[in-house]
Short mmCIF file of C-alpha atoms in Angstrom, two decimals:
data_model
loop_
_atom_site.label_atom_id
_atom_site.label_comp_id
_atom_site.label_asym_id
_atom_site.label_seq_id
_atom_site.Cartn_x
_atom_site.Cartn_y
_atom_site.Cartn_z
CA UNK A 12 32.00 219.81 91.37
CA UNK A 13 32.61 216.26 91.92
CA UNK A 14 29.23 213.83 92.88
CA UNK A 15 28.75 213.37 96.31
CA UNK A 16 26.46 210.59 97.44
CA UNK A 17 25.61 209.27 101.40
CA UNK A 18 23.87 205.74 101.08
CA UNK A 19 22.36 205.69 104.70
CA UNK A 20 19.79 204.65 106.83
CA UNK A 21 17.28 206.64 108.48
CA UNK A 22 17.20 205.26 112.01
CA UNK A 23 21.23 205.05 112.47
CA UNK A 24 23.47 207.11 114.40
CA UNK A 25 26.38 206.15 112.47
CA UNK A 26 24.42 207.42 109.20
CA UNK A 27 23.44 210.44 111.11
CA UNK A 28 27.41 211.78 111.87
CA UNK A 29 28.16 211.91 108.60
CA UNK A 30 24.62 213.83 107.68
CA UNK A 31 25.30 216.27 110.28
CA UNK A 32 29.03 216.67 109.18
CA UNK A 33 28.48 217.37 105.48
CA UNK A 34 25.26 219.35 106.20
CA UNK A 35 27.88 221.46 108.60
CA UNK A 36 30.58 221.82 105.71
CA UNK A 37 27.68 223.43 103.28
CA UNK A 38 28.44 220.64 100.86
CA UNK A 39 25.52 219.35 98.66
CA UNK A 40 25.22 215.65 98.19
CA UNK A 41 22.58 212.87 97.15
CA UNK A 42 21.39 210.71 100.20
CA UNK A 43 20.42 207.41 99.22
CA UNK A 44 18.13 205.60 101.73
CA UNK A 45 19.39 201.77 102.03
CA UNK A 46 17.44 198.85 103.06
CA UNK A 47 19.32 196.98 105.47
CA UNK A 48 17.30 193.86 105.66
CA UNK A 49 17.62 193.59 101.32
CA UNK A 50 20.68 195.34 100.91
CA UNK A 51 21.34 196.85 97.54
CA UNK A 52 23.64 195.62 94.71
CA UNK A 53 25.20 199.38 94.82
CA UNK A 54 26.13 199.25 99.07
CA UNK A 55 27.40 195.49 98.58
CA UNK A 56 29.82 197.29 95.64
CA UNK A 57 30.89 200.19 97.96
CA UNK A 58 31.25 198.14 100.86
CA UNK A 59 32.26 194.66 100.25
CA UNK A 60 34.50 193.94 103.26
CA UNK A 61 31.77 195.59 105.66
CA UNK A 62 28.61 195.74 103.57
CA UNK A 63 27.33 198.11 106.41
CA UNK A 64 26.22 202.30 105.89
CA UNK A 65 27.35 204.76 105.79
CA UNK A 66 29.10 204.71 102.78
CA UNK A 67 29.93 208.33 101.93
CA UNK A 68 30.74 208.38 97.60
CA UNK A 69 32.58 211.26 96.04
CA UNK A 70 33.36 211.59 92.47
CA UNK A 71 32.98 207.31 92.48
CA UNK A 72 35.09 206.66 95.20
CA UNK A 73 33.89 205.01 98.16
CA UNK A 74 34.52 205.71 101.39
CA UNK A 75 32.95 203.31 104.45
CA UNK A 76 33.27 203.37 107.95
CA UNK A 77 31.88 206.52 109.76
CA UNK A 78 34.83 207.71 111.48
CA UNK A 79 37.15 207.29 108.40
CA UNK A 80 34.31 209.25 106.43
CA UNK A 81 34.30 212.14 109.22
CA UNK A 82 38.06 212.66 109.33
CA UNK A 83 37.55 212.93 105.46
CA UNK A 84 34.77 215.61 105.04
CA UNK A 85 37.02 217.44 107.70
CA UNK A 86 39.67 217.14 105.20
CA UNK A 87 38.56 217.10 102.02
CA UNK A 88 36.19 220.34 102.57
CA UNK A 89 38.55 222.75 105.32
CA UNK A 90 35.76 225.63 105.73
CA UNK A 91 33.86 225.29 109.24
CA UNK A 92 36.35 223.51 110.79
CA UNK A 93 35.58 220.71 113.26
CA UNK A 94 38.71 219.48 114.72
CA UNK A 95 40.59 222.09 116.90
CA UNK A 96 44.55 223.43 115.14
CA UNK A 97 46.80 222.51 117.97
CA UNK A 98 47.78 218.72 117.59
CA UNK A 99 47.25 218.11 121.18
CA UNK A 100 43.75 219.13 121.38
CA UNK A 101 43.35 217.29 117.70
CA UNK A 102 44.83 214.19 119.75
CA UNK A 103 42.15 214.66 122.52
CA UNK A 104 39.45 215.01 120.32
CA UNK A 105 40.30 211.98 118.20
CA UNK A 106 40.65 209.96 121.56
CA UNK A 107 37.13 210.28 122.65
CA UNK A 108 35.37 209.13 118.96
CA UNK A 109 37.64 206.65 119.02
CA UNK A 110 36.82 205.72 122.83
CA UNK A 111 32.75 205.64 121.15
CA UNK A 112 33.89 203.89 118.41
CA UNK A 113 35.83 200.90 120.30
CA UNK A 114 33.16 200.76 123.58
CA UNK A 115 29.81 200.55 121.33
CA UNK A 116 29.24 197.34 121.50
CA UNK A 117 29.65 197.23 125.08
CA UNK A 118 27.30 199.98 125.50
CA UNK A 119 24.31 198.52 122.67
CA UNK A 120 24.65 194.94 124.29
CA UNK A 121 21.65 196.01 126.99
CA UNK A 122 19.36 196.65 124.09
CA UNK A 123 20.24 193.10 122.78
CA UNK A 124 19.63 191.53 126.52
CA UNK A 125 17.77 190.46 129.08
CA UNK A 126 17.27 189.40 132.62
CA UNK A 127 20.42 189.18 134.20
CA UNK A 128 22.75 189.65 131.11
CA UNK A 129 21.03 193.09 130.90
CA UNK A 130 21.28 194.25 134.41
CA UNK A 131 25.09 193.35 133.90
CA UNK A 132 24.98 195.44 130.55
CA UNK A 133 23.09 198.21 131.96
CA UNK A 134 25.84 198.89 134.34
CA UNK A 135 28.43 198.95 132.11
CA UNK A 136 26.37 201.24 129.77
CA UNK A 137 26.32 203.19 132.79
CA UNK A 138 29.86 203.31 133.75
CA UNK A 139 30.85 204.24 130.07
CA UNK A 140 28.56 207.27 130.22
CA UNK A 141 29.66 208.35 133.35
CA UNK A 142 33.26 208.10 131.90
CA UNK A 143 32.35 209.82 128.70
CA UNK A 144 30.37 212.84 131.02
CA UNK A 145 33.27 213.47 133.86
CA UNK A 146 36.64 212.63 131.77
CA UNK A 147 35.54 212.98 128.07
CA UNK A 148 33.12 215.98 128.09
CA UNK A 149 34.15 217.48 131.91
CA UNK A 150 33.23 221.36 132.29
CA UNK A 151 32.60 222.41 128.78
CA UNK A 152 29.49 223.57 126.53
CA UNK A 153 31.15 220.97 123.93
CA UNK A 154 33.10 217.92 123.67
CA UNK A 155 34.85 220.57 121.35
CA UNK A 156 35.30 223.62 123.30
CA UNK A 157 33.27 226.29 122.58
CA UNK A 158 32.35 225.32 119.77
CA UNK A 159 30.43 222.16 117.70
CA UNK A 160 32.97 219.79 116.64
CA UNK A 161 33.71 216.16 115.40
CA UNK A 162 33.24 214.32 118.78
CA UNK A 163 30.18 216.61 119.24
CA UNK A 164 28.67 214.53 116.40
CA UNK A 165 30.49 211.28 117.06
CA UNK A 166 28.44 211.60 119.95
CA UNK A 167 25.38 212.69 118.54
CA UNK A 168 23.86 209.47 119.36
CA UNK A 169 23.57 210.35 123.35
CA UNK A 170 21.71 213.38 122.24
CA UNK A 171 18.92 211.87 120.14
CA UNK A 172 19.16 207.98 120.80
CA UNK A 173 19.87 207.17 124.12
CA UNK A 174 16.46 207.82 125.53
CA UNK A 175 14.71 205.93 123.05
CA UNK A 176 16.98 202.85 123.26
CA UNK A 177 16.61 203.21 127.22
CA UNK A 178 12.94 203.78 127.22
CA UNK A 179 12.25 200.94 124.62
CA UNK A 180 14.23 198.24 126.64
CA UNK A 181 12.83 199.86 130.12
CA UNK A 182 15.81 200.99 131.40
CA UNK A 183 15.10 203.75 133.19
CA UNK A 184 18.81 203.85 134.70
CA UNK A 185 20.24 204.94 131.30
CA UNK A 186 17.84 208.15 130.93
CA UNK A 187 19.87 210.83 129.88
CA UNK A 188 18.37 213.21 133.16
CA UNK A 189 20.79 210.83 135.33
CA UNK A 190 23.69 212.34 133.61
CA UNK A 191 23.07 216.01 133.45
CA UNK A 192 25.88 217.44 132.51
CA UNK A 193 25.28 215.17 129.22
CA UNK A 194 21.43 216.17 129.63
CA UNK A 195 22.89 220.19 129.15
CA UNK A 196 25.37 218.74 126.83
CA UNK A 197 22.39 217.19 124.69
CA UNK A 198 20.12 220.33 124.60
CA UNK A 199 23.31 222.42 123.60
CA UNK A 200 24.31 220.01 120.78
CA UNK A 201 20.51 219.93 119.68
CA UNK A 202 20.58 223.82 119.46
CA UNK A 203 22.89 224.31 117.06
CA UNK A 204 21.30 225.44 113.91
CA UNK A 205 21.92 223.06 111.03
CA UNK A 206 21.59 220.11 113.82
CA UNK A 207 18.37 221.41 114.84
CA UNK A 208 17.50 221.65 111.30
CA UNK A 209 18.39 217.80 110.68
CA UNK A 210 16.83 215.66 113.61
CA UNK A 211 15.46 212.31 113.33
CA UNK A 212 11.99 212.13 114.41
CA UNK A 213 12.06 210.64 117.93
CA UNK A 214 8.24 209.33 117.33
CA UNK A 215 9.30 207.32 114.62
CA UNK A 216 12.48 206.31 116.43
CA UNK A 217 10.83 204.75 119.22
CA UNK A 218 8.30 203.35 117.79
CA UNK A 219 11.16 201.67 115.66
CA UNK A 220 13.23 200.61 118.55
CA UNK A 221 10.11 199.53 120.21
CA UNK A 222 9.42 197.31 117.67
CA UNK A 223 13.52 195.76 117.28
CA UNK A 224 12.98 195.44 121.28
CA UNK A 225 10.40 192.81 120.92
CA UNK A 226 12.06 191.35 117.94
CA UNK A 227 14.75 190.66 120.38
CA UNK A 228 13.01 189.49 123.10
CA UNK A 229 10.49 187.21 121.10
CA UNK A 230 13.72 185.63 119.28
CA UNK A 231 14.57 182.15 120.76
CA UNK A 232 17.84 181.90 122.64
CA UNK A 233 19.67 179.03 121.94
CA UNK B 2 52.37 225.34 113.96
CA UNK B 3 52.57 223.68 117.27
CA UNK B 4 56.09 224.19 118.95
CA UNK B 5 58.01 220.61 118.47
CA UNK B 6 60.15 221.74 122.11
CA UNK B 7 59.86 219.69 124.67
CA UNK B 8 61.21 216.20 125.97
CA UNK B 9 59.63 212.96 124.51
CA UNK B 10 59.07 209.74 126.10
CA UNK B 11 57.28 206.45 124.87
CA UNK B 12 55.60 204.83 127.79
CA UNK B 13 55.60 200.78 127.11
CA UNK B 14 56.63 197.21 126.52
CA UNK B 15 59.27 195.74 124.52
CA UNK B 16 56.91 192.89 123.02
CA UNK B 17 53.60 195.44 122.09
CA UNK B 18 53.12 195.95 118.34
CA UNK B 19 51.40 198.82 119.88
CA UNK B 20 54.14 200.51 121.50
CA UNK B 21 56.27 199.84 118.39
CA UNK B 22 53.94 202.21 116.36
CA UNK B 23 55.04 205.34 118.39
CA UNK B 24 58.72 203.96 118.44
CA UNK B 25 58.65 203.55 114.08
CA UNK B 26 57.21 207.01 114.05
CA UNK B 27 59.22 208.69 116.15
CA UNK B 28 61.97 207.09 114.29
CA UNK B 29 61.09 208.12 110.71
CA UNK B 30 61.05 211.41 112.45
CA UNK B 31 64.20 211.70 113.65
CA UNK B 32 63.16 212.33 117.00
CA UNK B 33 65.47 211.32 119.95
CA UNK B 34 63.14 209.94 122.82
CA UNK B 35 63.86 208.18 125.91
CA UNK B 36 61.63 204.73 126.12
CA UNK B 37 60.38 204.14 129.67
CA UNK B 38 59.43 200.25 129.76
CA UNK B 39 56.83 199.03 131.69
CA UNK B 40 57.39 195.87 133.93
CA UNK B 41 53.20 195.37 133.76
CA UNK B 42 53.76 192.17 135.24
CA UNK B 43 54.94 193.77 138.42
CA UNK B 44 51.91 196.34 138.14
CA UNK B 45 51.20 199.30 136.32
CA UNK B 46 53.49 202.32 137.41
CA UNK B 47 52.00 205.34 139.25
CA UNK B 48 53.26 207.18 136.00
CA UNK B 49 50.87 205.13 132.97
CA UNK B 50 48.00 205.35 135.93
CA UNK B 51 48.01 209.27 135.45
CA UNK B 52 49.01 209.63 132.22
CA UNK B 53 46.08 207.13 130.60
CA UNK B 54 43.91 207.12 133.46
CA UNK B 55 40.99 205.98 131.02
CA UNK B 56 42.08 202.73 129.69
CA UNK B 57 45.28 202.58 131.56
CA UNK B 58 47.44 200.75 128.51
CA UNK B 59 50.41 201.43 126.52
CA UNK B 60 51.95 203.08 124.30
CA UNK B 61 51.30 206.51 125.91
CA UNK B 62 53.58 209.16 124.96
CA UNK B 63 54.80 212.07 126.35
CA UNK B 64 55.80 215.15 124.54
CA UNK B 65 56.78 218.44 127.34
CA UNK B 66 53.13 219.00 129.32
CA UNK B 67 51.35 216.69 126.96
CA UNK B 68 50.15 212.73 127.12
CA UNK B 69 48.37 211.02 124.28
CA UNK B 70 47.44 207.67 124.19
CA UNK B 71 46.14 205.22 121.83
CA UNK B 72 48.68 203.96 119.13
CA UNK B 73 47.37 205.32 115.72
CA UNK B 74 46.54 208.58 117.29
CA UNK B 75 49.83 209.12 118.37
CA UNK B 76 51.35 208.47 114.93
CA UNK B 77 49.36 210.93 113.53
CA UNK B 78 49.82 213.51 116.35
CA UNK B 79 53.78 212.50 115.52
CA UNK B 80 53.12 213.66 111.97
CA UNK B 81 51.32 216.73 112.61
CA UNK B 82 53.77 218.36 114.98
CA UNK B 83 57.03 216.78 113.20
CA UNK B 84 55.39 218.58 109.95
CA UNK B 85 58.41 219.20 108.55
CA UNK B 86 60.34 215.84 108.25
CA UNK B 87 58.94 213.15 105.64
CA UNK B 88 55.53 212.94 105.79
CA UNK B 89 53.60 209.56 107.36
CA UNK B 90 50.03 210.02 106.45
CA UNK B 91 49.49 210.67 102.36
CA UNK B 92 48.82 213.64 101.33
CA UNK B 93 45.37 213.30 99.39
CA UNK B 94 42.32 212.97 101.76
CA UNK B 95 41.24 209.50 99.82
CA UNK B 96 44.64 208.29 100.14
CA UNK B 97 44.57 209.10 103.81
CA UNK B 98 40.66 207.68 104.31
CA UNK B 99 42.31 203.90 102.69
CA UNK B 100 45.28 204.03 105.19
CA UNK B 101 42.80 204.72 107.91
CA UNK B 102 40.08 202.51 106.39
CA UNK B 103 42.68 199.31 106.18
CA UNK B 104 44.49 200.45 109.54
CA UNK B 105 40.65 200.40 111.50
CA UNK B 106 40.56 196.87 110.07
CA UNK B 107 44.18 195.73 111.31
CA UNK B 108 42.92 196.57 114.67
CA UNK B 109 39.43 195.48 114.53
CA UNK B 110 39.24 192.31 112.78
CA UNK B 111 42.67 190.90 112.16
CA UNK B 112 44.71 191.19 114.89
CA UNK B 113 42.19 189.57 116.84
CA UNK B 114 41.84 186.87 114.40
CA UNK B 115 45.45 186.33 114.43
CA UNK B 116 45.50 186.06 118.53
CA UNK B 117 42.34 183.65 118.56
CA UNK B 118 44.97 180.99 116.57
CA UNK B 119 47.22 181.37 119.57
CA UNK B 120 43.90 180.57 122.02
CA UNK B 121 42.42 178.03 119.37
CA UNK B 122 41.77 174.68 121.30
CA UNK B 123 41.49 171.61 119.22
CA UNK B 124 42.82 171.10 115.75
CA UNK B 125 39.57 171.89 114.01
CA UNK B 126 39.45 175.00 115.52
CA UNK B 127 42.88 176.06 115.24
CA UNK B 128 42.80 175.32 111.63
CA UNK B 129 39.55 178.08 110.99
CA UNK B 130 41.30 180.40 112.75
CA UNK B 131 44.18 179.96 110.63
CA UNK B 132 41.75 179.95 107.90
CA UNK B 133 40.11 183.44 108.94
CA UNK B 134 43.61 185.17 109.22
CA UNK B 135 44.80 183.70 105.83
CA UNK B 136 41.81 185.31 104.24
CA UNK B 137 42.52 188.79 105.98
CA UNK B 138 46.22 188.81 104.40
CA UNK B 139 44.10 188.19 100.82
CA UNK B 140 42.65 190.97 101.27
CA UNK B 141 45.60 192.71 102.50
CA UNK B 142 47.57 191.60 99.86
CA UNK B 143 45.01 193.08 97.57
CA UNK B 144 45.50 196.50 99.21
CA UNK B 145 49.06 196.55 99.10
CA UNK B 146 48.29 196.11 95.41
CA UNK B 147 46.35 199.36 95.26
CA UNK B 148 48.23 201.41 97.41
CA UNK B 149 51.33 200.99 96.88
CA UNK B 150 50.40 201.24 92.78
CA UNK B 151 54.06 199.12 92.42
CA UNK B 152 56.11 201.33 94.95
CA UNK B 153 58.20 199.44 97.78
CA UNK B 154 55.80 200.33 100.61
CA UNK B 155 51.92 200.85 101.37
CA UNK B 156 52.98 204.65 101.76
CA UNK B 157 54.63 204.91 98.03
CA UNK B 158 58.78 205.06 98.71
CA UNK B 159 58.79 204.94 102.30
CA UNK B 160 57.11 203.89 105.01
CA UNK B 161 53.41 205.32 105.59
CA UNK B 162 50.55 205.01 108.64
CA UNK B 163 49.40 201.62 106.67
CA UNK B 164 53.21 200.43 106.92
CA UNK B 165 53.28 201.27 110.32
CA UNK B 166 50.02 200.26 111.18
CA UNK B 167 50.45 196.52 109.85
CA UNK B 168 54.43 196.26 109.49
CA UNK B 169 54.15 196.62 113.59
CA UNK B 170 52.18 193.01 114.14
CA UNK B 171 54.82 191.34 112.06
CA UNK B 172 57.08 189.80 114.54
CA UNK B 173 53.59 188.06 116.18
CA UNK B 174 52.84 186.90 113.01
CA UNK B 175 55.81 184.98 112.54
CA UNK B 176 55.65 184.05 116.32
CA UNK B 177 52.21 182.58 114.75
CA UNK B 178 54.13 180.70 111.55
CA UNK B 179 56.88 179.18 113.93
CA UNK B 180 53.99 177.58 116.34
CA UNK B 181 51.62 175.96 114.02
CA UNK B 182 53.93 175.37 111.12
CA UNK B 183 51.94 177.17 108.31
CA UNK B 184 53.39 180.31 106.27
CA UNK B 185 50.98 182.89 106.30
CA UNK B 186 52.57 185.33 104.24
CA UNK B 187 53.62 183.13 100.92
CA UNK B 188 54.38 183.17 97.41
CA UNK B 189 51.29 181.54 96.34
CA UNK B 190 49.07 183.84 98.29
CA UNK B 191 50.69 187.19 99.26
CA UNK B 192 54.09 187.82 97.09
CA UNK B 193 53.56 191.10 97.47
CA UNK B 194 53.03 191.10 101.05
CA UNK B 195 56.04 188.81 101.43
CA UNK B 196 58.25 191.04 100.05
CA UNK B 197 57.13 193.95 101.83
CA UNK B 198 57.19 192.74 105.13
CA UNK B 199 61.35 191.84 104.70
CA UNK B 200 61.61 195.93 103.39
CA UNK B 201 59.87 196.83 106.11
CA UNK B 202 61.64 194.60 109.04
CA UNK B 203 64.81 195.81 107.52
CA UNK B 204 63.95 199.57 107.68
CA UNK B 205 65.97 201.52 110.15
CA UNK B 206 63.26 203.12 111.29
CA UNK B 207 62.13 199.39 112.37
CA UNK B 208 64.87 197.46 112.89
CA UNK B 209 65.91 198.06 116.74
CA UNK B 210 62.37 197.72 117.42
CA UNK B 211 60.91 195.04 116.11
CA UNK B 212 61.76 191.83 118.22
CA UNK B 213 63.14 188.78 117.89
CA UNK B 214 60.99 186.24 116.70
CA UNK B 215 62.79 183.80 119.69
CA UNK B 216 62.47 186.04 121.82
CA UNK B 217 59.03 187.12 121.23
CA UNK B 218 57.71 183.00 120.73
CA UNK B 219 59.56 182.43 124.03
CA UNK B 220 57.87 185.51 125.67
CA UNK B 221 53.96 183.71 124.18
CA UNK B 222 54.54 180.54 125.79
CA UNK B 223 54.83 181.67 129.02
CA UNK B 224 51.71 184.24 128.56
CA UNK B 225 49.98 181.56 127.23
CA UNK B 226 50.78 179.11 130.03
CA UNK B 227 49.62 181.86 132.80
CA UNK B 228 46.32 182.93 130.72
CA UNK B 229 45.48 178.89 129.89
CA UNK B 230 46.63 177.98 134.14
CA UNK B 231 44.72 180.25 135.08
CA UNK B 232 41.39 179.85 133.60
CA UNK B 233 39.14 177.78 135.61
CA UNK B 234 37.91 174.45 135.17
CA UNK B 235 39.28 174.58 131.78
CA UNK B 236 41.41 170.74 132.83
CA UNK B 237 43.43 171.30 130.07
CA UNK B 238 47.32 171.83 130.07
#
């Protein structure tokens, strides 16, 4: 069996998708915990237009970016499929990461904020979710169906992030109980066996984002 | 497999490198489609309001009872249900991860570098953001290199997703050349790249889609002259 390396970073959401989806495939890999402040001779050599994780490595062959590195493991290892057969509902599913994907900036930018600029960001953060709950996720027990699958964990980061980021920048109107059928979405997604199994700690993870919030606000603005 | 029955329709605008994607695809496909062009100037019609009532852009297509939207994802919905004809994705996951790796970065980082030369004020500025979309095509250029492993296109003998995905902002680049005077794609610097983007313009898959450069630099100006008008207090002409 070829080597099959994740160099990640324990507090990231994007490193997090790809844990969940190769712990969900049954694959075995190495996970190699990066330093993003110093960052490492081996992720600047994976990832030299990006130098960002995750940077998913199998048999030597890099792979970077997490959505490219999703639609691979889904590929590359068929059992326990995560996208859906009918090209449609494979279109539909690859919408939504890709709606993620293109609006997180938008969304992050009231953790980066403040005053005014963050009341501004807060409501589009708010207007995205709402989006995401009554178009993207709508009636059903998963973005997926049914079932777990690949938007489930693009969107992983609503389940185990959101409340920290909102609670470390006080911003109580991004709490995850103001969109409950994301709230029922959350607990659902955090049931699931081999997710449940592979949480970050959400003491550590505030206390983290805590700490980045006052980074942020103690940094001088120009 | 999913039933390929059913009328098809490409929701969109002459000039959108976006729109073109669905059009090349559906091409390479064979696939006879009726293109219903949107006057967005005069508003969007009641018909792109439903069918992408998200983000409310083109292309959208339409295939029988179903709408997709977003350019790349409807190439590769084209592939899947069109299994049979040739083939636009590779077949080898890595393969496929580098053509979606380098198509992510078209659309993130490029193509936006490419339009801030067209906003650029100031010849200083203009001339970085020349300088930041030269050093994208080095990079392209580089990829070509190691995709195409010294076959005519990104995607080996024919056009791929990476062909389609960068082949598709080629008349805007040359729109770009013809305004401030500087060949991007060049012998010096992308020879490869040069080459491939004349293959690729001459396709017929591509050729009664991709626009005039004239008519496409004539179609900029006046964008640019509504966009820079209307901008307040910017007392520039």
């Amino acid at each position: 069996m070829e080597e099959l390396k994740l160099l990640g970073c324990w507090g990231s959401p994007f490193s997090y998708r790809v844990l969940w989806a190769l712990k969900y495939k049954g694959v075995e890999f190495e996970y190699i915990e990066e330093d993003l402040v110093n960052k490492s001779q081996l992720l600047l050599t994976y990832n030299p237009i990006h130098k960002k994780i995750p940077v998913l490595v199998h048999g030597g062959k890099p792979i970077p970016e997490s959505i490219v590195i999703l639609e691979y493991i889904e590929e590359a290892w068929p059992q326990n499929p995560l996208l859906p057969q009918h090209p449609h509902d494979r279109a539909a599913a690859r919408f939504w990461i890709k709606f993620g994907e293109d609006k997180a900036p938008v969304f992050y930018r009231f953790f980066h904020t403040a005053g005014e600029e963050q009341a501004k960001a807060t409501k589009e953060a708010e207007e995205l979710l709402r989006t995401i709950q009554e178009h993207g996720l709508g009636d059903k027990k998963f973005f997926g169906g049914e079932k777990l699958g690949l938007a489930d964990i693009a969107y992983g980061w609503i389940a185990c992030w959101l409340d920290v980021l909102a609670e470390a920048a006080a911003v109580p109107l991004l709490a995850l109980e103001r969109f409950p059928r994301l709230q029922e979405w959350a607990e659902n997604f955090k049931q699931v066996p081999l997710i449940n199994d592979n949480l970050p700690d959400p003491v550590k993870l505030l206390s983290h984002f805590k700490s980045r919030r006052g980074e942020i606000i103690a940094a001088p603005t120009s | 497999m999913a039933s390929s029955d059913g009328e098809v329709k490409v929701l969109g605008t002459w000039s959108s490198p976006f729109v073109m994607r669905a059009r090349i695809a559906l091409n390479l496909k064979s696939v006879s489609h009726e293109f219903l062009q949107e006057r967005l100037w005069e508003g969007k019609s009641q018909l792109l309001l439903k069918s992408n009532p998200v983000h409310k852009k083109v292309p959208v297509l339409i295939h029988g009872h179903n709408t997709i939207s977003e350019s790349l994802i409807i190439v590769q919905y084209i592939d899947e249900v069109w299994s049979s004809a040739p083939c636009i994705l590779p077949s080898q996951p890595h393969e496929r991860a580098t053509a979606r790796f380098w198509a992510a970065y078209l659309d993130e980082k490029w193509f936006p570098s490419m339009r801030a030369v067209g906003m650029a004020e100031g010849e200083d500025a203009r001339r970085a953001a020349i300088g930041q979309v030269e050093e994208g095509l080095v990079l392209l250029e580089e990829a070509f290199g190691e995709c195409s492993k010294g076959r005519p296109f990104f995607g080996g003998d024919r056009i791929g997703y990476l062909d389609i995905a960068f082949g598709c902002f080629l008349g805007w680049l040359r729109v770009t050349e013809k305004m401030t005077g500087v060949m991007l794609l060049n012998e010096t610097n992308t020879p490869r790249l040069l080459k491939w983007a004349h293959r690729f313009c001459s396709d017929d898959a591509v050729k009664d889609v991709m626009p005039e450069t004239e008519k496409l630099a004539e179609f900029a100006k006046m964008i640019m002259s509504r966009v820079k008008g209307a901008a307040p207090g910017t007392g520039k002409s």
